[in-house]
Amino acid sequence: MRRFVEARSKGMTVTELMIALAISTIVLLTVTLVSTQSLKITKATKASMTLDEEITKLHTSMNYLVSREFTFLDGISDPLFEDASLTLINNIPSSDGSGVKYATSTIFYEPENARIVHEFYGKDLSIKSSTLAENVSALKFELIADTSYLSYDATFSYYDSTAATRPILIRNAKGSVRFY
């Protein structure tokens, strides 16, 4: 009988194994749930920060281009179409003092690339372009009646790279700038 007791004390019983397995399962499930929630929060935070940065870039660029650089609005495309655009004209005194030169610039929405682009002529008279904002899913320009203000309304969407069918976050940005 003594040998039976010694043999039994060297190992674990089935009950002890089941309890240890249950505790380890609970611990692993808790770690998995915490990790999953942490990843979701990280993705949402990244999306929010990215869209905030793009919205800030749009507001800053519109303020600089329309209010400070260009003096006339040449035209706004029909807002019913996806390719919203805004044409600006600037009068620049010529370097030889013989008059005024005009420079044109266009701000437009590229739906296929989900971005807002500024096209202008460089010093070498070639067409240059710069991206004002990315992750844009809609853009609309509108002149505010009886004022010298231009309003714009942009919708920004952030998509996860693994599941590009549904956006993680959608934000709308509205603003207005004064033109002279």
PDB file of N, CA, C and O in Angstrom, residues 133-160:
ATOM      1  N   ALA A 133      -4.505  66.943 -50.434  1.00  0.00           N
ATOM      2  CA  ALA A 133      -5.046  66.041 -49.418  1.00  0.00           C
ATOM      3  C   ALA A 133      -5.321  64.680 -50.045  1.00  0.00           C
ATOM      4  O   ALA A 133      -5.640  64.588 -51.229  1.00  0.00           O
ATOM      5  N   GLU A 134      -5.188  63.640 -49.233  1.00  0.00           N
ATOM      6  CA  GLU A 134      -5.468  62.271 -49.670  1.00  0.00           C
ATOM      7  C   GLU A 134      -6.599  61.693 -48.836  1.00  0.00           C
ATOM      8  O   GLU A 134      -7.050  62.309 -47.880  1.00  0.00           O
ATOM      9  N   ASN A 135      -7.026  60.495 -49.194  1.00  0.00           N
ATOM     10  CA  ASN A 135      -8.130  59.789 -48.522  1.00  0.00           C
ATOM     11  C   ASN A 135      -9.442  60.569 -48.648  1.00  0.00           C
ATOM     12  O   ASN A 135     -10.264  60.570 -47.737  1.00  0.00           O
ATOM     13  N   VAL A 136      -9.640  61.231 -49.783  1.00  0.00           N
ATOM     14  CA  VAL A 136     -10.837  62.040 -50.020  1.00  0.00           C
ATOM     15  C   VAL A 136     -11.833  61.212 -50.825  1.00  0.00           C
ATOM     16  O   VAL A 136     -11.486  60.640 -51.848  1.00  0.00           O
ATOM     17  N   SER A 137     -13.076  61.162 -50.354  1.00  0.00           N
ATOM     18  CA  SER A 137     -14.090  60.414 -51.087  1.00  0.00           C
ATOM     19  C   SER A 137     -15.113  61.318 -51.769  1.00  0.00           C
ATOM     20  O   SER A 137     -15.888  60.851 -52.596  1.00  0.00           O
ATOM     21  N   ALA A 138     -15.121  62.625 -51.458  1.00  0.00           N
ATOM     22  CA  ALA A 138     -16.018  63.576 -52.135  1.00  0.00           C
ATOM     23  C   ALA A 138     -15.514  64.996 -51.881  1.00  0.00           C
ATOM     24  O   ALA A 138     -14.913  65.272 -50.844  1.00  0.00           O
ATOM     25  N   LEU A 139     -15.772  65.881 -52.838  1.00  0.00           N
ATOM     26  CA  LEU A 139     -15.380  67.289 -52.718  1.00  0.00           C
ATOM     27  C   LEU A 139     -16.371  68.155 -53.474  1.00  0.00           C
ATOM     28  O   LEU A 139     -16.807  67.793 -54.567  1.00  0.00           O
ATOM     29  N   LYS A 140     -16.705  69.288 -52.878  1.00  0.00           N
ATOM     30  CA  LYS A 140     -17.629  70.225 -53.519  1.00  0.00           C
ATOM     31  C   LYS A 140     -17.175  71.640 -53.193  1.00  0.00           C
ATOM     32  O   LYS A 140     -16.869  71.953 -52.042  1.00  0.00           O
ATOM     33  N   PHE A 141     -17.133  72.509 -54.221  1.00  0.00           N
ATOM     34  CA  PHE A 141     -16.856  73.929 -54.049  1.00  0.00           C
ATOM     35  C   PHE A 141     -18.143  74.703 -54.259  1.00  0.00           C
ATOM     36  O   PHE A 141     -18.980  74.316 -55.068  1.00  0.00           O
ATOM     37  N   GLU A 142     -18.273  75.847 -53.568  1.00  0.00           N
ATOM     38  CA  GLU A 142     -19.453  76.677 -53.747  1.00  0.00           C
ATOM     39  C   GLU A 142     -19.114  78.117 -53.368  1.00  0.00           C
ATOM     40  O   GLU A 142     -18.464  78.365 -52.346  1.00  0.00           O
ATOM     41  N   LEU A 143     -19.557  79.055 -54.194  1.00  0.00           N
ATOM     42  CA  LEU A 143     -19.402  80.468 -53.872  1.00  0.00           C
ATOM     43  C   LEU A 143     -20.514  80.871 -52.914  1.00  0.00           C
ATOM     44  O   LEU A 143     -21.683  80.539 -53.141  1.00  0.00           O
ATOM     45  N   ILE A 144     -20.177  81.584 -51.858  1.00  0.00           N
ATOM     46  CA  ILE A 144     -21.181  82.065 -50.918  1.00  0.00           C
ATOM     47  C   ILE A 144     -21.757  83.352 -51.506  1.00  0.00           C
ATOM     48  O   ILE A 144     -21.020  84.297 -51.801  1.00  0.00           O
ATOM     49  N   ALA A 145     -23.066  83.376 -51.705  1.00  0.00           N
ATOM     50  CA  ALA A 145     -23.735  84.477 -52.390  1.00  0.00           C
ATOM     51  C   ALA A 145     -23.472  85.818 -51.711  1.00  0.00           C
ATOM     52  O   ALA A 145     -23.470  85.927 -50.481  1.00  0.00           O
ATOM     53  N   ASP A 146     -23.262  86.837 -52.530  1.00  0.00           N
ATOM     54  CA  ASP A 146     -23.077  88.236 -52.107  1.00  0.00           C
ATOM     55  C   ASP A 146     -21.892  88.436 -51.169  1.00  0.00           C
ATOM     56  O   ASP A 146     -21.895  89.348 -50.343  1.00  0.00           O
ATOM     57  N   THR A 147     -20.899  87.568 -51.254  1.00  0.00           N
ATOM     58  CA  THR A 147     -19.678  87.721 -50.458  1.00  0.00           C
ATOM     59  C   THR A 147     -18.480  87.408 -51.343  1.00  0.00           C
ATOM     60  O   THR A 147     -18.640  87.016 -52.492  1.00  0.00           O
ATOM     61  N   SER A 148     -17.311  87.607 -50.805  1.00  0.00           N
ATOM     62  CA  SER A 148     -16.097  87.204 -51.531  1.00  0.00           C
ATOM     63  C   SER A 148     -15.506  85.968 -50.861  1.00  0.00           C
ATOM     64  O   SER A 148     -14.300  85.858 -50.689  1.00  0.00           O
ATOM     65  N   TYR A 149     -16.392  85.038 -50.479  1.00  0.00           N
ATOM     66  CA  TYR A 149     -15.957  83.803 -49.840  1.00  0.00           C
ATOM     67  C   TYR A 149     -16.308  82.597 -50.700  1.00  0.00           C
ATOM     68  O   TYR A 149     -17.334  82.552 -51.363  1.00  0.00           O
ATOM     69  N   LEU A 150     -15.428  81.645 -50.654  1.00  0.00           N
ATOM     70  CA  LEU A 150     -15.601  80.369 -51.322  1.00  0.00           C
ATOM     71  C   LEU A 150     -15.685  79.308 -50.233  1.00  0.00           C
ATOM     72  O   LEU A 150     -14.838  79.262 -49.342  1.00  0.00           O
ATOM     73  N   SER A 151     -16.702  78.466 -50.295  1.00  0.00           N
ATOM     74  CA  SER A 151     -16.791  77.377 -49.314  1.00  0.00           C
ATOM     75  C   SER A 151     -16.449  76.062 -50.006  1.00  0.00           C
ATOM     76  O   SER A 151     -16.602  75.918 -51.219  1.00  0.00           O
ATOM     77  N   TYR A 152     -15.977  75.143 -49.213  1.00  0.00           N
ATOM     78  CA  TYR A 152     -15.680  73.808 -49.723  1.00  0.00           C
ATOM     79  C   TYR A 152     -16.125  72.791 -48.694  1.00  0.00           C
ATOM     80  O   TYR A 152     -16.158  73.051 -47.501  1.00  0.00           O
ATOM     81  N   ASP A 153     -16.507  71.645 -49.202  1.00  0.00           N
ATOM     82  CA  ASP A 153     -17.008  70.559 -48.363  1.00  0.00           C
ATOM     83  C   ASP A 153     -16.352  69.279 -48.863  1.00  0.00           C
ATOM     84  O   ASP A 153     -16.538  68.888 -50.012  1.00  0.00           O
ATOM     85  N   ALA A 154     -15.565  68.650 -48.003  1.00  0.00           N
ATOM     86  CA  ALA A 154     -14.845  67.434 -48.391  1.00  0.00           C
ATOM     87  C   ALA A 154     -15.179  66.308 -47.419  1.00  0.00           C
ATOM     88  O   ALA A 154     -15.318  66.531 -46.218  1.00  0.00           O
ATOM     89  N   THR A 155     -15.315  65.119 -47.953  1.00  0.00           N
ATOM     90  CA  THR A 155     -15.529  63.930 -47.138  1.00  0.00           C
ATOM     91  C   THR A 155     -14.276  63.075 -47.224  1.00  0.00           C
ATOM     92  O   THR A 155     -13.800  62.772 -48.319  1.00  0.00           O
ATOM     93  N   PHE A 156     -13.753  62.709 -46.070  1.00  0.00           N
ATOM     94  CA  PHE A 156     -12.541  61.897 -45.985  1.00  0.00           C
ATOM     95  C   PHE A 156     -12.917  60.510 -45.474  1.00  0.00           C
ATOM     96  O   PHE A 156     -13.701  60.387 -44.533  1.00  0.00           O
ATOM     97  N   SER A 157     -12.337  59.478 -46.066  1.00  0.00           N
ATOM     98  CA  SER A 157     -12.595  58.096 -45.657  1.00  0.00           C
ATOM     99  C   SER A 157     -11.274  57.365 -45.495  1.00  0.00           C
ATOM    100  O   SER A 157     -10.416  57.440 -46.376  1.00  0.00           O
ATOM    101  N   TYR A 158     -11.127  56.653 -44.393  1.00  0.00           N
ATOM    102  CA  TYR A 158      -9.912  55.873 -44.152  1.00  0.00           C
ATOM    103  C   TYR A 158     -10.272  54.399 -44.220  1.00  0.00           C
ATOM    104  O   TYR A 158     -11.133  53.921 -43.483  1.00  0.00           O
ATOM    105  N   TYR A 159      -9.597  53.675 -45.116  1.00  0.00           N
ATOM    106  CA  TYR A 159      -9.840  52.247 -45.302  1.00  0.00           C
ATOM    107  C   TYR A 159      -8.692  51.438 -44.717  1.00  0.00           C
ATOM    108  O   TYR A 159      -7.534  51.833 -44.805  1.00  0.00           O
ATOM    109  N   ASP A 160      -9.028  50.297 -44.157  1.00  0.00           N
ATOM    110  CA  ASP A 160      -8.019  49.355 -43.683  1.00  0.00           C
ATOM    111  C   ASP A 160      -7.410  48.679 -44.908  1.00  0.00           C
ATOM    112  O   ASP A 160      -8.115  48.350 -45.864  1.00  0.00           O
TER     113      ASP A 160
END
